[in-house]
Short mmCIF file of C-alpha atoms and ligand atoms in Angstrom, two decimals:
data_model
loop_
_atom_site.label_atom_id
_atom_site.label_comp_id
_atom_site.label_asym_id
_atom_site.label_seq_id
_atom_site.Cartn_x
_atom_site.Cartn_y
_atom_site.Cartn_z
CA MET A 1164 6.17 4.38 26.51
CA THR A 1165 6.62 0.67 25.81
CA SER A 1166 7.30 -1.05 22.51
CA LYS A 1167 4.46 -2.98 20.96
CA THR A 1168 4.01 -6.47 19.67
CA MET A 1169 2.16 -7.72 16.61
CA GLU A 1170 -0.54 -9.05 18.99
CA GLU A 1171 -1.15 -5.57 20.35
CA LEU A 1172 -1.53 -4.18 16.84
CA VAL A 1173 -3.87 -7.00 15.78
CA SER A 1174 -5.97 -6.42 18.89
CA LEU A 1175 -6.23 -2.65 18.32
CA CYS A 1176 -7.11 -3.22 14.67
CA LYS A 1177 -10.02 -5.49 15.55
CA ARG A 1178 -11.22 -3.49 18.58
CA ARG A 1179 -11.28 -0.17 16.77
CA GLY A 1180 -12.45 -1.29 13.33
CA PHE A 1181 -9.26 -1.17 11.26
CA ILE A 1182 -8.80 -4.77 10.11
CA PHE A 1183 -10.84 -7.97 10.46
CA GLN A 1184 -10.15 -11.57 9.49
CA SER A 1185 -11.95 -12.11 6.20
CA ASN A 1186 -14.89 -14.55 5.99
CA ASP A 1187 -14.68 -14.71 9.76
CA ILE A 1188 -18.21 -15.90 10.56
CA TYR A 1189 -17.57 -19.02 8.45
CA GLY A 1190 -14.24 -19.79 10.08
CA GLY A 1191 -12.10 -17.32 8.09
CA VAL A 1192 -9.79 -17.83 5.12
CA LYS A 1193 -6.04 -17.67 5.72
CA GLY A 1194 -4.20 -14.79 4.12
CA LEU A 1195 -7.30 -12.65 3.52
CA TYR A 1196 -8.27 -9.57 5.56
CA ASP A 1197 -11.10 -7.04 5.44
CA TYR A 1198 -10.64 -3.35 6.17
CA GLY A 1199 -13.21 -1.84 8.54
CA PRO A 1200 -14.44 1.75 8.93
CA MET A 1201 -11.06 3.05 10.17
CA GLY A 1202 -8.94 0.75 8.00
CA VAL A 1203 -10.57 1.83 4.75
CA GLU A 1204 -9.97 5.50 5.59
CA LEU A 1205 -6.32 4.89 6.53
CA LYS A 1206 -5.72 2.85 3.37
CA ASN A 1207 -7.42 5.48 1.18
CA ASN A 1208 -5.38 8.26 2.79
CA LEU A 1209 -2.15 6.38 2.17
CA LYS A 1210 -3.06 5.69 -1.45
CA GLN A 1211 -4.12 9.29 -1.95
CA SER A 1212 -0.84 10.54 -0.53
CA TRP A 1213 1.07 8.28 -2.97
CA TRP A 1214 -1.09 9.37 -5.92
CA LYS A 1215 -0.64 13.03 -5.01
CA SER A 1216 3.13 12.72 -4.84
CA MET A 1217 3.34 10.66 -8.05
CA VAL A 1218 0.70 12.17 -10.35
CA TYR A 1219 -0.50 15.57 -9.08
CA GLU A 1220 2.74 17.06 -7.84
CA ARG A 1221 4.77 16.05 -10.92
CA ASP A 1222 4.49 16.81 -14.60
CA ASP A 1223 5.92 13.59 -15.99
CA ILE A 1224 3.57 10.87 -14.72
CA GLU A 1225 0.11 9.77 -15.90
CA GLY A 1226 -2.37 7.53 -14.07
CA LEU A 1227 -4.00 4.26 -15.11
CA ASP A 1228 -6.65 1.92 -13.75
CA ALA A 1229 -6.58 -1.35 -15.71
CA THR A 1230 -8.29 -4.68 -15.18
CA ILE A 1231 -7.41 -7.33 -12.65
CA LEU A 1232 -8.43 -10.21 -14.93
CA THR A 1233 -5.53 -10.78 -17.29
CA ALA A 1234 -5.21 -12.76 -20.52
CA PRO A 1235 -2.80 -15.73 -20.29
CA ASP A 1236 -0.76 -14.32 -23.20
CA VAL A 1237 0.21 -11.32 -21.08
CA LEU A 1238 1.54 -13.44 -18.25
CA LYS A 1239 3.17 -15.87 -20.62
CA HIS A 1240 5.21 -13.13 -22.28
CA SER A 1241 5.96 -11.42 -18.98
CA GLY A 1242 7.61 -14.64 -17.78
CA HIS A 1243 5.15 -15.22 -14.94
CA GLU A 1244 3.76 -18.49 -16.27
CA ASP A 1245 7.19 -20.06 -16.24
CA THR A 1246 8.96 -18.39 -13.36
CA PHE A 1247 6.50 -16.90 -10.86
CA SER A 1248 6.73 -19.75 -8.39
CA ASP A 1249 7.97 -20.57 -4.92
CA PRO A 1250 9.65 -23.87 -3.98
CA LEU A 1251 7.14 -26.05 -2.15
CA VAL A 1252 7.74 -29.04 0.13
CA ASP A 1253 5.26 -31.45 1.74
CA CYS A 1254 5.75 -32.84 5.21
CA LYS A 1255 5.25 -36.60 4.87
CA SER A 1256 4.33 -36.93 8.56
CA CYS A 1257 1.64 -34.30 9.13
CA LYS A 1258 0.85 -33.57 5.43
CA SER A 1259 1.33 -29.82 5.81
CA ARG A 1260 2.92 -27.71 3.01
CA TRP A 1261 5.72 -25.18 3.35
CA ARG A 1262 7.95 -22.88 1.38
CA ALA A 1263 11.28 -24.68 1.14
CA ASP A 1264 13.25 -21.43 1.38
CA GLN A 1265 11.64 -20.51 4.70
CA LEU A 1266 12.31 -23.72 6.64
CA VAL A 1267 14.52 -23.60 9.71
CA ASN A 1268 16.94 -26.59 9.91
CA GLN A 1269 15.03 -28.29 7.08
CA ALA A 1270 12.32 -29.38 9.54
CA CYS A 1271 8.53 -29.09 9.31
CA PRO A 1272 7.53 -26.00 11.35
CA HIS A 1273 4.34 -27.80 12.45
CA CYS A 1274 5.49 -31.25 13.66
CA LYS A 1275 9.29 -30.79 13.44
CA SER A 1276 9.63 -33.90 11.24
CA LYS A 1277 12.52 -33.89 8.79
CA ASP A 1278 10.75 -36.32 6.48
CA LEU A 1279 9.97 -33.83 3.70
CA THR A 1280 9.50 -34.19 -0.05
CA ASP A 1281 11.99 -32.62 -2.47
CA PRO A 1282 11.13 -29.00 -3.31
CA ARG A 1283 9.06 -28.45 -6.44
CA PRO A 1284 7.94 -25.19 -8.07
CA PHE A 1285 4.47 -23.98 -7.16
CA ASN A 1286 3.06 -21.24 -9.39
CA LEU A 1287 1.54 -18.45 -7.30
CA MET A 1288 -1.01 -17.18 -9.82
CA PHE A 1289 -4.75 -17.61 -9.31
CA LYS A 1290 -6.82 -18.65 -12.33
CA THR A 1291 -10.51 -18.28 -13.00
CA SER A 1292 -12.69 -19.18 -15.97
CA ILE A 1293 -14.19 -16.51 -18.20
CA GLY A 1294 -17.38 -16.77 -20.26
CA PRO A 1295 -20.18 -19.34 -20.06
CA VAL A 1296 -18.09 -22.49 -20.66
CA ASP A 1297 -16.13 -23.68 -17.65
CA ASP A 1298 -14.07 -26.51 -19.19
CA GLY A 1299 -10.63 -25.11 -18.40
CA SER A 1300 -10.01 -23.81 -21.92
CA ASN A 1301 -11.26 -20.26 -21.32
CA PHE A 1302 -9.29 -19.06 -18.37
CA VAL A 1303 -7.79 -15.79 -17.23
CA TYR A 1304 -5.42 -14.99 -14.39
CA LEU A 1305 -5.97 -12.65 -11.48
CA ARG A 1306 -2.97 -10.38 -11.96
CA PRO A 1307 -0.01 -11.11 -9.64
CA GLU A 1308 1.31 -7.53 -10.04
CA THR A 1309 -0.31 -4.39 -11.44
CA ALA A 1310 2.74 -3.69 -13.61
CA GLN A 1311 1.90 -5.85 -16.63
CA GLN A 1312 -1.23 -3.87 -17.49
CA ILE A 1313 0.91 -0.74 -17.47
CA PHE A 1314 3.32 -2.25 -19.98
CA ILE A 1315 0.60 -3.44 -22.33
CA ASN A 1316 -1.05 0.01 -22.18
CA PHE A 1317 2.24 1.79 -22.91
CA LYS A 1318 1.26 2.74 -26.47
CA ASN A 1319 -2.30 3.78 -25.50
CA VAL A 1320 -1.02 6.18 -22.86
CA LEU A 1321 1.83 7.44 -25.02
CA ASP A 1322 -0.40 8.20 -28.01
CA SER A 1323 -3.18 9.78 -25.97
CA THR A 1324 -0.90 12.10 -23.99
CA ASN A 1325 1.92 12.95 -26.43
CA ARG A 1326 4.57 12.15 -23.86
CA THR A 1327 8.30 11.97 -24.49
CA LEU A 1328 10.89 10.22 -22.35
CA PRO A 1329 11.32 10.23 -19.46
CA PHE A 1330 7.75 9.70 -18.34
CA GLY A 1331 5.89 7.34 -16.06
CA ILE A 1332 2.58 5.54 -15.64
CA ALA A 1333 1.25 5.09 -12.11
CA GLN A 1334 -1.34 2.61 -10.96
CA ILE A 1335 -2.83 1.52 -7.64
CA GLY A 1336 -4.80 -1.69 -7.51
CA LYS A 1337 -5.31 -5.22 -6.33
CA ALA A 1338 -2.86 -8.03 -6.95
CA PHE A 1339 -3.31 -11.70 -6.05
CA ARG A 1340 -0.80 -14.38 -5.10
CA ASN A 1341 -1.55 -17.85 -3.86
CA GLU A 1342 1.09 -17.61 -1.13
CA ILE A 1343 1.98 -21.02 0.31
CA THR A 1344 2.38 -19.68 3.83
CA PRO A 1345 0.60 -16.35 4.32
CA ARG A 1346 1.71 -14.94 7.66
CA ASN A 1347 2.47 -12.08 9.98
CA PHE A 1348 -1.00 -10.53 9.86
CA ILE A 1349 -1.30 -8.32 6.75
CA PHE A 1350 2.40 -8.58 5.85
CA ARG A 1351 2.10 -11.58 3.53
CA VAL A 1352 -1.42 -12.07 2.21
CA ARG A 1353 -3.07 -13.58 -0.84
CA GLU A 1354 -5.05 -10.53 -1.92
CA PHE A 1355 -3.41 -7.15 -1.56
CA GLU A 1356 -2.93 -3.76 -3.19
CA GLN A 1357 0.12 -2.39 -4.90
CA MET A 1358 1.11 1.19 -5.66
CA GLU A 1359 3.29 0.85 -8.73
CA LEU A 1360 5.06 3.28 -10.99
CA GLU A 1361 6.65 2.27 -14.27
CA PHE A 1362 9.00 5.09 -15.22
CA PHE A 1363 10.22 4.85 -18.84
CA VAL A 1364 13.67 6.21 -19.61
CA GLU A 1365 16.31 6.26 -22.35
CA PRO A 1366 18.64 3.25 -22.22
CA GLY A 1367 21.86 4.51 -20.66
CA SER A 1368 20.08 6.89 -18.27
CA ASP A 1369 18.57 3.97 -16.33
CA ASP A 1370 21.17 3.78 -13.53
CA LYS A 1371 20.78 7.49 -12.80
CA TRP A 1372 16.97 7.24 -12.68
CA HIS A 1373 17.15 4.08 -10.57
CA GLN A 1374 19.16 5.98 -7.97
CA TYR A 1375 16.78 8.92 -8.20
CA TRP A 1376 13.75 6.75 -7.44
CA ILE A 1377 15.46 4.91 -4.58
CA GLU A 1378 16.16 8.23 -2.85
CA SER A 1379 12.76 9.68 -3.66
CA ARG A 1380 10.82 6.68 -2.33
CA TYR A 1381 12.92 6.45 0.84
CA LYS A 1382 12.21 10.12 1.54
CA TRP A 1383 8.47 9.64 0.88
CA TRP A 1384 8.13 6.92 3.51
CA ILE A 1385 9.80 9.20 6.06
CA GLU A 1386 7.30 11.93 5.15
CA GLN A 1387 4.49 9.46 5.89
CA GLY A 1388 5.78 9.13 9.44
CA ILE A 1389 8.19 6.20 9.26
CA ASN A 1390 11.19 6.59 11.53
CA LYS A 1391 14.37 6.65 9.46
CA ASP A 1392 16.11 4.40 12.01
CA LYS A 1393 13.67 1.59 11.16
CA LEU A 1394 14.37 1.79 7.42
CA GLU A 1395 17.24 0.31 5.49
CA LEU A 1396 18.10 0.16 1.80
CA ILE A 1397 19.31 -3.26 0.74
CA GLU A 1398 20.61 -4.23 -2.67
CA VAL A 1399 19.07 -7.54 -3.75
CA LYS A 1400 21.77 -10.15 -4.44
CA ASN A 1401 22.18 -11.32 -8.02
CA ASP A 1402 20.91 -14.83 -7.21
CA ASP A 1403 17.72 -13.42 -5.70
CA LEU A 1404 16.88 -10.95 -8.49
CA SER A 1405 13.56 -11.42 -10.30
CA HIS A 1406 13.84 -12.66 -13.87
CA TYR A 1407 13.24 -9.15 -15.26
CA SER A 1408 15.63 -7.18 -13.09
CA LYS A 1409 19.13 -5.89 -13.75
CA SER A 1410 19.31 -4.44 -10.25
CA THR A 1411 16.83 -4.05 -7.37
CA VAL A 1412 17.05 -2.13 -4.12
CA ASP A 1413 14.55 -3.00 -1.40
CA ILE A 1414 13.39 -0.51 1.20
CA MET A 1415 13.38 -2.68 4.31
CA TYR A 1416 11.39 -1.82 7.41
CA ASN A 1417 11.70 -3.13 10.92
CA PHE A 1418 8.22 -4.72 11.25
CA PRO A 1419 7.16 -6.17 14.63
CA HIS A 1420 8.15 -9.62 13.33
CA GLY A 1421 11.50 -8.53 11.91
CA LYS A 1422 13.17 -6.58 9.12
CA GLU A 1423 11.46 -7.22 5.77
CA GLU A 1424 10.67 -5.62 2.43
CA LEU A 1425 8.29 -2.67 2.38
CA GLU A 1426 8.93 -1.60 -1.21
CA GLY A 1427 11.20 -2.69 -4.05
CA ILE A 1428 12.74 -0.40 -6.66
CA ALA A 1429 13.81 -2.38 -9.72
CA ASN A 1430 15.60 -1.59 -12.93
CA ARG A 1431 13.51 -3.79 -15.27
CA THR A 1432 15.54 -2.71 -18.32
CA ASP A 1433 13.77 -3.23 -21.67
CA PHE A 1434 12.64 -6.73 -20.67
CA ASP A 1435 8.91 -6.09 -20.28
CA LEU A 1436 8.23 -3.79 -23.24
CA GLY A 1437 10.68 -5.90 -25.25
CA SER A 1438 8.82 -9.11 -24.41
CA HIS A 1439 5.38 -7.64 -25.17
CA THR A 1440 6.26 -5.78 -28.35
CA LYS A 1441 5.35 -6.78 -31.88
CA ASN A 1442 8.25 -7.34 -34.32
CA GLN A 1443 10.94 -7.81 -31.68
CA GLN A 1444 13.59 -8.45 -34.34
CA GLU A 1445 13.26 -4.86 -35.66
CA PHE A 1446 14.61 -3.37 -32.45
CA ASP A 1447 17.87 -3.35 -30.60
CA ILE A 1448 16.62 -5.01 -27.39
CA SER A 1449 19.33 -5.61 -24.79
CA SER A 1450 17.62 -8.06 -22.43
CA LYS A 1451 16.82 -11.71 -23.01
CA VAL A 1452 13.18 -11.27 -23.98
CA ILE A 1453 10.49 -13.92 -24.36
CA LYS A 1454 9.79 -14.65 -28.02
CA ASN A 1455 6.55 -13.03 -29.11
CA ASN A 1456 4.58 -13.60 -32.30
CA LYS A 1457 1.18 -12.72 -30.88
CA SER A 1458 1.42 -9.05 -29.93
CA THR A 1459 -0.37 -6.64 -32.27
CA THR A 1460 1.45 -3.48 -31.16
CA LYS A 1461 4.97 -2.12 -31.25
CA LEU A 1462 5.86 -0.84 -27.77
CA VAL A 1463 8.51 1.61 -28.87
CA ILE A 1464 9.26 5.31 -29.01
CA GLN A 1465 11.18 7.38 -31.56
CA ASN A 1466 14.51 9.00 -30.87
CA ILE A 1467 13.94 12.59 -32.02
CA ALA A 1468 17.59 13.14 -33.00
CA ASN A 1469 18.32 10.05 -35.10
CA LYS A 1470 14.68 9.08 -35.85
CA LYS A 1471 15.35 5.48 -34.73
CA TRP A 1472 12.58 3.62 -32.94
CA PHE A 1473 13.64 1.90 -29.73
CA VAL A 1474 12.29 0.07 -26.65
CA PRO A 1475 12.67 2.24 -23.52
CA TYR A 1476 14.10 0.99 -20.25
CA VAL A 1477 11.89 1.09 -17.17
CA ILE A 1478 12.48 1.84 -13.50
CA GLU A 1479 9.83 0.47 -11.17
CA PRO A 1480 9.14 1.54 -7.59
CA SER A 1481 6.58 -0.99 -6.30
CA ALA A 1482 5.06 -0.68 -2.83
CA GLY A 1483 2.49 -2.77 -1.02
CA VAL A 1484 -0.41 -0.86 0.54
CA GLU A 1485 -0.90 -3.46 3.30
CA ARG A 1486 2.77 -3.41 4.26
CA GLY A 1487 2.59 0.38 4.33
CA VAL A 1488 -0.44 0.25 6.62
CA LEU A 1489 1.29 -2.24 8.94
CA ALA A 1490 4.45 -0.11 9.11
CA LEU A 1491 2.45 3.06 9.78
CA LEU A 1492 0.38 1.42 12.51
CA ASN A 1493 3.56 0.08 14.08
CA GLU A 1494 5.15 3.52 14.03
CA ALA A 1495 2.09 5.34 15.33
CA TYR A 1496 1.05 2.99 18.16
CA LYS A 1497 2.16 4.31 21.52
CA GLU A 1498 1.27 3.44 25.08
CA GLU A 1499 1.77 6.50 27.26
CA LYS A 1500 1.61 7.06 30.97
CA ILE A 1501 -0.74 9.95 31.77
CA ASP A 1502 -0.11 9.99 35.52
CA GLU A 1503 0.74 7.58 38.36
CA LYS A 1504 -2.43 5.54 37.84
CA ASN A 1505 -3.48 6.01 34.24
CA SER A 1506 -2.09 5.33 30.82
CA ARG A 1507 -3.48 5.62 27.31
CA ILE A 1508 -2.96 4.08 23.89
CA VAL A 1509 -2.57 6.69 21.20
CA LEU A 1510 -2.14 6.30 17.45
CA ALA A 1511 0.08 9.21 16.55
CA LEU A 1512 -0.52 9.05 12.79
CA LYS A 1513 0.47 12.00 10.63
CA ALA A 1514 -2.55 14.28 10.23
CA HIS A 1515 -2.99 13.58 6.49
CA LEU A 1516 -3.24 9.83 7.18
CA ALA A 1517 -5.56 9.94 10.21
CA PRO A 1518 -8.82 8.06 9.41
CA ILE A 1519 -10.93 10.70 11.18
CA LYS A 1520 -9.75 14.30 11.06
CA ALA A 1521 -11.97 15.63 13.84
CA ALA A 1522 -14.66 14.32 16.19
CA VAL A 1523 -17.37 16.71 17.34
CA ILE A 1524 -18.70 15.65 20.75
CA PRO A 1525 -21.83 17.09 22.41
CA LEU A 1526 -21.41 17.14 26.20
CA LYS A 1527 -24.79 15.43 26.67
CA ARG A 1528 -26.19 12.98 24.16
CA ASN A 1529 -29.85 13.68 24.92
CA ASN A 1530 -29.73 17.46 24.81
CA GLU A 1531 -31.23 18.48 21.49
CA GLN A 1532 -29.67 21.94 21.44
CA LEU A 1533 -26.16 20.59 22.11
CA VAL A 1534 -26.57 17.81 19.54
CA ASN A 1535 -27.90 20.19 16.87
CA GLU A 1536 -25.04 22.61 17.47
CA ALA A 1537 -22.53 19.72 17.22
CA LYS A 1538 -24.18 18.52 13.99
CA SER A 1539 -23.88 21.97 12.48
CA ILE A 1540 -20.16 22.26 13.43
CA LYS A 1541 -19.52 18.78 12.01
CA SER A 1542 -21.25 19.64 8.78
CA ASN A 1543 -19.29 22.92 8.37
CA LEU A 1544 -15.94 21.21 8.94
CA GLN A 1545 -16.89 18.33 6.63
CA LYS A 1546 -17.63 20.81 3.85
CA ILE A 1547 -14.01 22.04 3.96
CA GLY A 1548 -13.23 18.68 2.37
CA LEU A 1549 -10.04 17.61 4.11
CA GLY A 1550 -11.25 14.16 5.16
CA ARG A 1551 -13.85 12.53 7.37
CA VAL A 1552 -15.28 14.44 10.35
CA ILE A 1553 -17.68 12.62 12.68
CA LEU A 1554 -20.33 13.40 15.21
CA GLU A 1555 -19.40 11.41 18.32
CA ASN A 1556 -22.60 11.26 20.29
CA SER A 1557 -21.74 8.77 23.02
CA GLY A 1558 -22.48 11.17 25.87
CA ASN A 1559 -19.26 10.23 27.62
CA ILE A 1560 -16.40 12.66 26.97
CA GLY A 1561 -13.71 10.52 28.65
CA LYS A 1562 -14.66 7.43 26.63
CA SER A 1563 -14.80 9.48 23.42
CA TYR A 1564 -11.30 10.86 23.99
CA ARG A 1565 -10.00 7.33 24.65
CA ARG A 1566 -11.58 5.99 21.46
CA HIS A 1567 -10.29 8.85 19.34
CA ASP A 1568 -6.77 8.60 20.80
CA GLU A 1569 -6.76 4.93 19.78
CA ILE A 1570 -7.92 5.57 16.22
CA GLY A 1571 -5.61 8.56 15.88
CA THR A 1572 -8.10 11.44 15.54
CA PRO A 1573 -5.96 14.60 15.78
CA ILE A 1574 -8.70 16.93 17.04
CA CYS A 1575 -11.67 16.46 19.39
CA ILE A 1576 -14.15 19.32 19.63
CA THR A 1577 -16.48 19.43 22.59
CA VAL A 1578 -19.77 21.30 22.44
CA ASP A 1579 -21.05 22.37 25.87
CA PHE A 1580 -23.51 24.84 27.38
CA GLU A 1581 -21.11 27.74 26.91
CA THR A 1582 -21.21 26.95 23.17
CA LEU A 1583 -24.92 27.69 23.17
CA GLU A 1584 -24.23 31.10 24.71
CA ASN A 1585 -21.20 32.33 22.80
CA LYS A 1586 -20.47 29.70 20.08
CA THR A 1587 -17.04 28.81 21.52
CA VAL A 1588 -15.97 25.15 21.72
CA THR A 1589 -13.24 23.21 23.53
CA VAL A 1590 -10.61 21.84 21.18
CA ARG A 1591 -8.39 19.00 22.43
CA ASP A 1592 -5.16 18.04 20.72
CA ARG A 1593 -4.51 14.27 20.43
CA ASP A 1594 -0.78 14.41 21.01
CA THR A 1595 -0.45 17.01 23.77
CA MET A 1596 -3.94 16.44 25.28
CA LYS A 1597 -3.98 20.22 25.79
CA GLN A 1598 -7.31 21.96 25.44
CA LYS A 1599 -8.22 25.45 24.35
CA ARG A 1600 -11.38 27.41 23.76
CA LEU A 1601 -12.00 28.69 20.23
CA GLY A 1602 -14.70 30.74 18.54
CA PRO A 1603 -16.21 29.67 15.16
CA ASN A 1604 -13.75 31.52 12.90
CA GLU A 1605 -10.78 30.52 15.03
CA LEU A 1606 -11.95 26.90 14.84
CA LYS A 1607 -12.16 27.00 11.05
CA ASN A 1608 -8.69 28.54 10.76
CA TYR A 1609 -7.22 26.11 13.28
CA TYR A 1610 -8.73 23.14 11.43
CA GLU A 1611 -7.59 24.27 7.99
CA LYS A 1612 -4.08 25.04 9.20
CA TYR A 1613 -3.82 21.68 10.94
CA PHE A 1614 -4.52 19.63 7.80
CA ASN A 1615 -3.00 21.79 5.09
N1 LIG B 860 5.87 -5.38 -9.88
C1 LIG B 860 6.93 -5.76 -9.01
C2 LIG B 860 6.49 -6.60 -7.91
O1 LIG B 860 5.35 -7.02 -7.85
P1 LIG B 860 7.25 -7.61 -5.63
O2 LIG B 860 8.51 -7.39 -4.83
O3 LIG B 860 6.84 -9.02 -5.87
O4 LIG B 860 7.47 -6.82 -6.99
C3 LIG B 860 6.12 -5.46 -4.74
O5 LIG B 860 6.07 -6.85 -4.93
C4 LIG B 860 5.57 -5.10 -3.37
O6 LIG B 860 4.26 -5.65 -3.21
C5 LIG B 860 6.39 -5.63 -2.19
O7 LIG B 860 7.43 -4.77 -1.85
C6 LIG B 860 5.34 -5.70 -1.10
O8 LIG B 860 5.20 -4.44 -0.47
C7 LIG B 860 4.06 -6.02 -1.86
N2 LIG B 860 3.75 -7.46 -1.76
C8 LIG B 860 4.23 -8.45 -2.53
N3 LIG B 860 3.71 -9.64 -2.17
C9 LIG B 860 2.87 -9.40 -1.14
C10 LIG B 860 2.01 -10.20 -0.33
N4 LIG B 860 1.89 -11.52 -0.53
N5 LIG B 860 1.29 -9.62 0.64
C11 LIG B 860 1.37 -8.28 0.84
N6 LIG B 860 2.15 -7.47 0.11
C12 LIG B 860 2.89 -8.00 -0.87
#
């Protein structure tokens, strides 16, 4: 087994339909990627696994799916209009633009010139106009994080579910950032998805819950198949903390290009609800909130014991779907020697994340009986509802195995002439490459056990 490079991952992703450069036939747009037939399944499986662990398997978290287009008032009071920027420099020689904090030796990465402008803040939010008049006065932002819609829906969710603290609101959705230098494939892009939880707690219990979520999220990534040796928890230094955070711990992963953030777990205190609430002066808010005389709603909860209304603290685990996909691909990609002459690439994804759960392969593509039998097996397995099952009718068993090893299909089922006689099939395991013969009931049991 050899270690892989980013180039090998990019090549596999294109070859096998995971990820394509977006707008490719018109030259492509930097920092945008499309997810192909395998990529969309992998992404969906990862999101589903997160949702299951956050919403279905707990009794203290509700889901939300709010809009991407966001009113300027929201991002003004969240602090994004003023502070969500990166320092930008221009190279006076080649006219390229760079993030000042990512320069090596203060030189232009393109032409190596040191003749650069002073850094100036560059706001990362995308704007678009809304309504029929496009004169700049009616604009909205494309949200830079999914979190703000959770905060502004706090009261709606609270009132409609009768929750008490602690409780959380989970959301998965797109976020947009006009990154100055998108790079490292899908690691830093301009359009991406976040899986975010805002977990509301009593002030004073925030440190305990922060620690709880750090441990819980770390464990979850290991359950998805990330090797613990490639993960590290790093406390963000005070100078690097976001404007809303009292303390943040990043889950770092050893990506092919280096160790970088996979997920951040922040203690956002009462900053966000405190900044968005109506009548801020009525409440004992501990953080330095942004003055608000526009909000129509008090974002508070009542203390049952002393009847006082207060602004809860919030702990936020925030993970990027794309970074998760890149880490999982990196973990799963293996090049293995089969014998003296042959090797194979195999994507050893955990079964619940595999884009295709099983491929049913008729031995001969033009034999109607074999194909019909394979179709019927496919349809029966599909009905079990554990993910996508496909009919792989290429007529070449070797090629089919190679393709399914590379996309990470855990089970290949071959339908041959013996199947027509006694209904047994050959089942091949992706990881061991071992094959066994199973009858119809055995196949169903084997399949269900494998994915449950
Ligand atoms: N609501 C908190 C928040 O947005 P963040 O650290 O800016 O915090 C959270 O982003 C996560 O979103 C990161 O850990 C990362 O996984 C993902 N992310 C952020 N910017 C990204 C980008 N440009 N491309 C891909 N993923 C990104």
